[in-house]
Coordinates of C-alpha atoms in Angstrom, one line a residue:
M302 CA 0.0 -0.2 -0.2
K303 CA 1.4 3.7 -0.6
F304 CA 0.7 6.6 1.4
T305 CA 1.1 10.5 -0.2
K306 CA 2.1 12.7 2.5
L307 CA 1.6 16.2 1.9
S308 CA 3.9 18.9 3.4
L309 CA 2.0 21.6 5.4
V310 CA 2.2 24.0 2.7
A311 CA 0.6 21.8 0.3
A312 CA -2.2 20.5 2.6
L313 CA -3.1 24.5 3.2
A314 CA -2.9 25.2 -0.5
V315 CA -5.7 22.3 -1.0
S316 CA -7.8 23.5 1.7
A317 CA -8.1 26.6 0.3
A318 CA -8.5 25.5 -3.7
F319 CA -11.6 23.7 -2.1
A320 CA -12.7 26.3 0.0
G321 CA -12.9 28.8 -3.3
G322 CA -9.7 30.6 -2.2
D323 CA -7.6 32.1 -4.7
I324 CA -3.9 31.1 -4.0
E325 CA -0.6 31.2 -5.8
P326 CA 1.4 27.5 -6.6
V327 CA 3.7 26.7 -4.3
P328 CA 7.1 26.0 -6.4
A329 CA 8.6 23.0 -6.2
P330 CA 12.2 22.8 -4.2
V331 CA 14.9 22.9 -6.2
A332 CA 17.8 20.8 -5.2
E333 CA 21.0 21.7 -4.8
F334 CA 24.0 19.8 -6.1
P335 CA 26.6 18.4 -5.2
Q336 CA 24.7 16.4 -2.2
T337 CA 26.0 13.9 0.3
T338 CA 24.0 11.4 2.4
I339 CA 25.7 9.2 5.0
S340 CA 24.0 5.7 6.7
G341 CA 24.8 2.7 7.7
K342 CA 24.5 -0.1 10.3
A343 CA 26.1 -2.0 13.3
T344 CA 25.7 -5.8 13.2
A345 CA 26.7 -8.8 15.3
Y346 CA 25.9 -12.3 14.1
Y347 CA 26.2 -15.5 16.2
S348 CA 26.4 -19.2 14.1
T349 CA 26.7 -22.6 16.1
D350 CA 25.5 -26.0 15.1
D351 CA 25.8 -29.6 16.6
S352 CA 28.2 -30.7 13.4
F353 CA 30.3 -31.7 17.2
D354 CA 27.8 -33.0 19.0
N355 CA 27.6 -30.2 20.9
M356 CA 25.0 -27.0 19.6
F357 CA 27.1 -24.1 21.7
G358 CA 30.2 -25.9 22.2
S359 CA 33.8 -24.0 21.6
D360 CA 34.1 -26.2 18.7
S361 CA 30.9 -25.1 16.3
S362 CA 30.5 -21.7 17.2
A363 CA 31.2 -18.7 15.9
L364 CA 30.5 -14.4 17.0
G365 CA 31.4 -11.7 14.8
T366 CA 30.6 -8.0 14.3
A367 CA 30.7 -5.7 11.6
L368 CA 30.4 -1.7 10.9
T369 CA 28.6 -1.2 7.6
L370 CA 29.0 2.8 6.2
D371 CA 26.8 3.7 2.9
V372 CA 27.7 7.0 1.3
T373 CA 26.1 8.7 -1.9
H374 CA 27.7 11.7 -3.2
K375 CA 25.2 13.0 -6.1
F376 CA 27.5 15.4 -8.1
N377 CA 24.2 16.6 -10.1
A378 CA 20.6 14.8 -10.6
N379 CA 22.0 12.4 -13.4
I380 CA 25.6 11.3 -11.5
A381 CA 26.5 10.0 -8.3
A382 CA 29.2 8.0 -6.3
N383 CA 28.1 5.2 -4.3
V384 CA 30.6 3.5 -1.3
T385 CA 29.8 1.2 1.1
A386 CA 32.6 0.3 3.7
L387 CA 32.5 -2.8 5.9
G388 CA 35.0 -3.5 9.0
F389 CA 34.9 -6.5 10.9
A390 CA 36.1 -8.3 14.2
N391 CA 35.6 -11.9 15.2
V392 CA 35.0 -12.3 19.2
L393 CA 36.1 -15.9 19.0
D394 CA 39.0 -17.4 18.9
E395 CA 39.5 -19.2 15.4
G396 CA 38.3 -22.5 16.9
I397 CA 38.4 -25.8 14.1
Y398 CA 35.9 -26.3 11.1
S399 CA 32.0 -25.4 11.4
F400 CA 29.8 -26.2 8.7
Q401 CA 28.2 -23.0 8.9
T402 CA 31.3 -21.0 8.2
G403 CA 34.2 -23.0 7.4
G404 CA 35.8 -21.9 10.5
R405 CA 35.3 -20.0 13.6
Y406 CA 36.3 -16.7 11.8
F407 CA 33.9 -14.9 9.5
E408 CA 35.3 -14.1 6.5
G409 CA 38.5 -16.0 7.2
E410 CA 40.6 -13.6 9.4
K411 CA 40.5 -12.4 13.3
S412 CA 39.6 -8.8 11.6
G413 CA 39.7 -6.8 8.5
A414 CA 37.5 -4.2 6.2
Y415 CA 36.9 -3.7 2.4
L416 CA 34.9 -2.0 -0.2
N417 CA 31.4 -3.8 -0.6
V418 CA 30.5 -1.3 -3.0
A419 CA 32.3 1.2 -4.9
N420 CA 30.5 2.6 -8.2
I421 CA 29.5 5.3 -10.4
T422 CA 25.6 5.6 -11.3
A423 CA 24.4 7.6 -14.2
N424 CA 21.0 8.3 -15.3
Y425 CA 19.8 9.8 -18.6
G426 CA 16.2 9.4 -19.6
G427 CA 15.0 5.9 -18.9
T428 CA 18.4 4.2 -18.7
T429 CA 20.6 3.8 -15.8
L430 CA 24.6 2.9 -15.6
V431 CA 26.1 1.6 -13.0
L432 CA 29.9 1.3 -13.3
G433 CA 31.9 -0.8 -10.3
R434 CA 31.7 -3.0 -7.1
Q435 CA 27.8 -3.2 -7.3
L436 CA 25.4 -5.7 -5.7
L437 CA 23.2 -8.0 -8.3
N438 CA 20.3 -9.8 -7.9
T439 CA 19.4 -12.0 -10.7
P440 CA 17.6 -15.4 -10.8
M441 CA 21.2 -17.3 -11.4
L442 CA 23.7 -14.7 -10.7
A443 CA 23.5 -12.9 -7.5
G444 CA 24.9 -11.6 -4.1
F445 CA 22.7 -13.1 -1.0
D446 CA 22.4 -11.3 1.7
W447 CA 23.7 -13.5 4.5
L448 CA 26.2 -13.3 7.4
L449 CA 28.4 -10.0 8.1
A450 CA 27.6 -9.0 4.1
P451 CA 25.9 -10.0 0.8
G452 CA 27.9 -11.1 -1.7
A453 CA 29.3 -8.4 -4.5
F454 CA 30.9 -8.1 -7.6
E455 CA 33.2 -5.8 -10.2
A456 CA 30.7 -5.1 -13.1
Y457 CA 29.5 -2.4 -16.1
T458 CA 25.5 -2.8 -15.8
A459 CA 22.8 -1.0 -18.0
V460 CA 19.2 -1.1 -17.2
N461 CA 16.5 0.4 -19.3
S462 CA 13.1 0.9 -18.4
S463 CA 11.4 3.2 -21.2
I464 CA 9.0 1.4 -22.4
E465 CA 5.9 0.6 -19.7
N466 CA 6.2 -2.5 -17.2
V467 CA 9.2 -3.3 -19.4
T468 CA 13.0 -3.9 -17.9
F469 CA 16.1 -4.5 -19.9
V470 CA 19.1 -5.3 -18.0
G471 CA 22.6 -5.9 -19.2
S472 CA 25.6 -6.7 -17.1
Y473 CA 29.1 -7.7 -17.5
V474 CA 30.7 -9.2 -14.8
R475 CA 34.9 -8.9 -14.0
T476 CA 35.2 -10.2 -10.4
F477 CA 33.3 -11.5 -7.6
R478 CA 34.0 -11.7 -3.6
A479 CA 31.5 -14.1 -2.4
N480 CA 29.7 -14.3 0.8
N481 CA 32.2 -14.8 4.0
S482 CA 35.3 -15.2 1.4
G483 CA 37.4 -12.5 2.9
T484 CA 38.0 -9.0 1.8
D485 CA 39.1 -9.9 -2.2
F486 CA 37.4 -9.6 -4.9
A487 CA 38.2 -12.7 -6.7
T488 CA 38.7 -12.4 -10.6
L489 CA 36.9 -14.4 -13.1
D490 CA 38.3 -16.2 -16.0
G491 CA 37.1 -15.4 -19.8
D492 CA 33.9 -13.2 -20.4
N493 CA 30.8 -13.6 -18.0
W494 CA 27.8 -11.6 -19.0
T495 CA 24.1 -11.7 -18.6
V496 CA 21.6 -10.2 -20.6
S497 CA 17.6 -10.0 -20.0
A498 CA 14.2 -8.6 -20.2
S499 CA 11.2 -8.4 -18.5
Y500 CA 7.5 -7.5 -18.2
D501 CA 5.6 -6.8 -15.4
N502 CA 2.1 -5.1 -15.0
D503 CA 1.0 -6.2 -11.5
A504 CA -1.0 -9.4 -13.2
L505 CA 1.0 -10.5 -15.4
S506 CA 5.0 -11.2 -15.2
G507 CA 7.6 -12.3 -17.0
S508 CA 11.6 -12.4 -17.8
V509 CA 14.2 -14.5 -19.9
W510 CA 17.7 -14.1 -18.8
Y511 CA 20.6 -15.3 -20.8
Y512 CA 24.0 -16.2 -19.1
N513 CA 27.1 -16.6 -20.7
V514 CA 30.1 -17.8 -17.9
D515 CA 33.4 -18.9 -18.9
A516 CA 34.3 -19.0 -15.6
G517 CA 32.2 -22.0 -15.0
L518 CA 32.5 -23.3 -18.3
Y519 CA 28.7 -23.2 -19.3
T520 CA 25.9 -20.7 -20.8
Q521 CA 22.4 -20.8 -19.6
V522 CA 18.7 -19.5 -20.3
Y523 CA 16.8 -18.8 -17.4
A524 CA 12.9 -18.0 -18.5
D525 CA 9.9 -17.7 -15.5
A526 CA 6.1 -16.2 -15.8
G527 CA 3.6 -15.7 -13.4
Y528 CA -0.1 -14.5 -13.1
N529 CA -1.6 -13.0 -9.8
F530 CA -5.3 -14.2 -9.5
G531 CA -5.5 -11.6 -6.4
V532 CA -6.2 -14.5 -3.9
A533 CA -3.3 -16.3 -5.6
K534 CA -0.3 -16.2 -7.8
V535 CA 0.8 -19.0 -9.9
M536 CA 4.6 -19.2 -11.4
G537 CA 6.4 -21.3 -13.4
Q538 CA 10.4 -21.3 -14.3
Y539 CA 12.4 -23.4 -16.6
V540 CA 16.3 -23.2 -17.0
Y541 CA 18.8 -24.5 -19.2
T542 CA 22.3 -24.9 -18.8
D543 CA 24.7 -26.0 -21.9
I544 CA 27.9 -27.2 -20.0
D545 CA 31.3 -27.7 -21.8
N546 CA 31.8 -31.3 -22.1
E547 CA 29.2 -32.6 -19.9
E548 CA 25.6 -33.1 -20.2
A549 CA 23.3 -30.3 -20.2
S550 CA 20.8 -29.4 -17.4
N551 CA 17.2 -28.8 -17.6
V552 CA 14.6 -27.5 -15.0
Y553 CA 11.0 -27.1 -14.6
G554 CA 9.8 -25.3 -11.6
V555 CA 6.1 -24.4 -10.5
K556 CA 5.2 -22.5 -7.5
A557 CA 1.9 -21.2 -6.2
T558 CA 1.7 -18.4 -3.3
A559 CA -1.7 -17.5 -1.5
T560 CA -2.9 -15.3 1.6
F561 CA -5.8 -17.0 3.8
G562 CA -6.1 -14.4 6.6
A563 CA -3.1 -13.6 8.6
F564 CA -1.1 -16.2 6.9
N565 CA 0.9 -16.1 3.6
L566 CA 1.0 -19.7 2.0
M567 CA 3.6 -21.1 -0.6
A568 CA 3.9 -24.4 -2.2
A569 CA 6.5 -25.5 -5.0
Y570 CA 7.9 -28.2 -7.0
V571 CA 11.2 -28.0 -9.0
N572 CA 12.5 -31.1 -11.3
V573 CA 16.4 -31.2 -12.4
S574 CA 17.2 -33.6 -15.0
D575 CA 19.9 -34.9 -17.2
N576 CA 22.8 -33.2 -14.8
T577 CA 22.7 -30.7 -12.3
A578 CA 22.3 -26.8 -13.0
R579 CA 24.7 -23.9 -12.3
W580 CA 24.9 -20.5 -10.7
V581 CA 26.7 -17.9 -9.6
G582 CA 26.4 -16.9 -5.6
V583 CA 26.1 -18.9 -2.5
M584 CA 22.3 -19.3 -3.5
D585 CA 20.1 -20.1 -6.8
G586 CA 16.9 -18.6 -7.7
L587 CA 15.1 -21.8 -7.9
Y588 CA 11.7 -22.2 -6.4
T589 CA 12.5 -24.8 -3.7
S590 CA 15.9 -23.7 -2.5
S591 CA 16.4 -23.0 1.4
W592 CA 18.4 -21.3 3.6
N593 CA 21.2 -23.9 3.6
S594 CA 20.1 -26.2 0.4
T595 CA 20.1 -25.3 -3.4
T596 CA 17.6 -26.5 -5.7
G597 CA 20.6 -26.4 -8.5
S598 CA 22.7 -29.4 -6.8
S599 CA 19.9 -32.0 -6.7
M600 CA 19.3 -34.2 -9.4
G601 CA 15.4 -35.2 -9.1
N602 CA 12.3 -34.2 -7.8
N603 CA 12.4 -31.4 -5.1
F604 CA 8.9 -30.2 -3.2
K605 CA 8.9 -27.0 -0.5
A606 CA 5.9 -25.8 1.6
E607 CA 6.6 -22.6 3.7
A608 CA 3.6 -20.6 5.9
G609 CA 4.5 -17.1 7.2
T610 CA 2.2 -14.7 9.5
E611 CA 3.0 -11.8 11.9
F612 CA 2.1 -11.7 15.5
A613 CA 2.8 -9.0 18.4
G614 CA 5.4 -7.3 15.7
I615 CA 7.2 -10.7 15.0
A616 CA 7.4 -12.0 11.4
A617 CA 7.6 -15.6 11.2
S618 CA 8.1 -18.1 8.4
V619 CA 8.1 -22.0 8.7
S620 CA 9.0 -24.1 5.4
Y621 CA 9.8 -27.6 5.1
A622 CA 11.6 -29.3 1.7
Y623 CA 12.5 -31.7 -0.1
Y624 CA 15.3 -33.0 -2.1
Q625 CA 16.3 -36.0 -4.5
Y626 CA 20.0 -35.5 -5.1
D627 CA 20.8 -38.8 -7.1
Q628 CA 18.4 -40.9 -8.4
A629 CA 20.9 -43.9 -8.7
I630 CA 21.8 -44.3 -5.6
D631 CA 18.4 -43.4 -4.0
S632 CA 19.7 -40.6 -2.2
E633 CA 17.5 -38.1 -0.5
G634 CA 17.8 -34.8 1.8
Q635 CA 15.7 -32.3 3.4
E636 CA 15.6 -29.2 5.4
I637 CA 13.4 -27.5 8.0
D638 CA 14.0 -23.9 8.5
V639 CA 11.8 -21.4 11.3
I640 CA 12.8 -17.9 10.6
L641 CA 12.0 -14.9 13.1
G642 CA 12.4 -11.6 12.5
Y643 CA 11.7 -8.7 15.1
D644 CA 11.8 -4.8 14.2
L645 CA 11.9 -2.7 17.2
K646 CA 10.9 0.5 15.5
D647 CA 7.3 1.0 17.5
S648 CA 9.2 0.4 20.5
G649 CA 9.2 4.0 21.7
I650 CA 12.5 4.4 22.8
K651 CA 14.7 6.1 20.5
F652 CA 17.8 4.1 20.4
V653 CA 15.9 1.0 20.1
N654 CA 13.9 2.0 17.8
A655 CA 16.8 1.6 14.8
M656 CA 17.3 -2.6 15.7
D657 CA 16.0 -5.4 14.3
I658 CA 17.0 -9.0 16.1
N659 CA 16.6 -12.2 13.7
V660 CA 16.8 -16.1 14.7
V661 CA 17.1 -18.9 12.5
Y662 CA 17.2 -21.9 13.5
T663 CA 17.4 -24.9 10.3
S664 CA 17.8 -28.9 10.4
T665 CA 19.1 -29.9 7.2
D666 CA 19.9 -33.6 5.9
W667 CA 22.2 -33.2 2.2
G668 CA 21.7 -37.2 1.9
Y669 CA 24.1 -39.8 1.5
N670 CA 23.5 -41.7 5.0
T671 CA 24.2 -38.4 7.1
S672 CA 22.5 -37.4 10.0
A673 CA 21.1 -33.8 9.8
I674 CA 22.7 -31.1 11.1
N675 CA 20.8 -28.7 13.2
A676 CA 22.0 -24.9 13.4
L677 CA 21.1 -21.8 14.9
E678 CA 22.0 -18.4 13.7
V679 CA 21.1 -14.9 15.8
Y680 CA 21.8 -11.7 14.5
A681 CA 21.1 -8.0 15.3
N682 CA 21.4 -4.8 13.6
Y683 CA 21.5 -1.3 14.5
K684 CA 20.7 1.1 11.9
F685 CA 21.6 5.0 11.7

């Protein structure tokens, strides 16, 4: 729902006009350039699991803190520089292996700092250019927002929305800093790029993406479509991945969402055949993927059901997913996720208003005769 807020002067002008008054129009304020805006957040992130038979043991717990600073400097109405700087420090000693973090140190070292975003943005007409380090969110190439900072790319991106309800995107990617991989961006071999066209008029939506990923030795076509019936929305997706010297992968998926009273419900099915799919980032964009499990690594039938609601200011969701990993050896896995989020903005306490607290419990079985691993992640953000 959108709300339009009128300034006091504008509200008085509207009242006088309806009362028959003769009033001069109020000119819109003229923006002054250059202008700089600064915001940020402080984060504390705790992660533990029972991979060493002790959920909160010293061998499998990690606690990291981070300070993120976002700076935007507008040179004029069309050109801006954007920087996101992040500094982090781990509270616990390094310890030994943990399945969630690859070790007790978030980002692989005791402390450090890096620029996750550093780009120039230019707007002209219906076209936006983004040049430099940036966040990308496409179905099969994305920086998942997880742990201390989202994955980021050094890329050259163009977005055009000159046609109503239609968006064109093109992006050439040079480097990638994956989640929890440290302070350096890794150079990707060869040419890596994507182009897309999408349509969305609120009721009908769809997109087509083409990926050329030399670093992964594949090309890929992703397509989806959906229709919103009001009481429910139905979507479908297809992914074809042509992999060098391997059999191509085919993915078919369907998903339905609906709202009943205070509950948001979702059910999805995805089939992966002939070969596993490919993607860039921590998570793929397939309908049945979960917090820890990516559907693209499966081979067979996958199902997921989810229910979400909000009560007493707490957003909550519960999901169950089933994955068929290898039909030849009848290997199957499953994941249960319970995710809670509480935004303290309505607390009435000024400092606390800027905080949110989140809890993620997962129970993940990746198949191959392994037992499920239970994990708990608790993180809090203070925004300023």
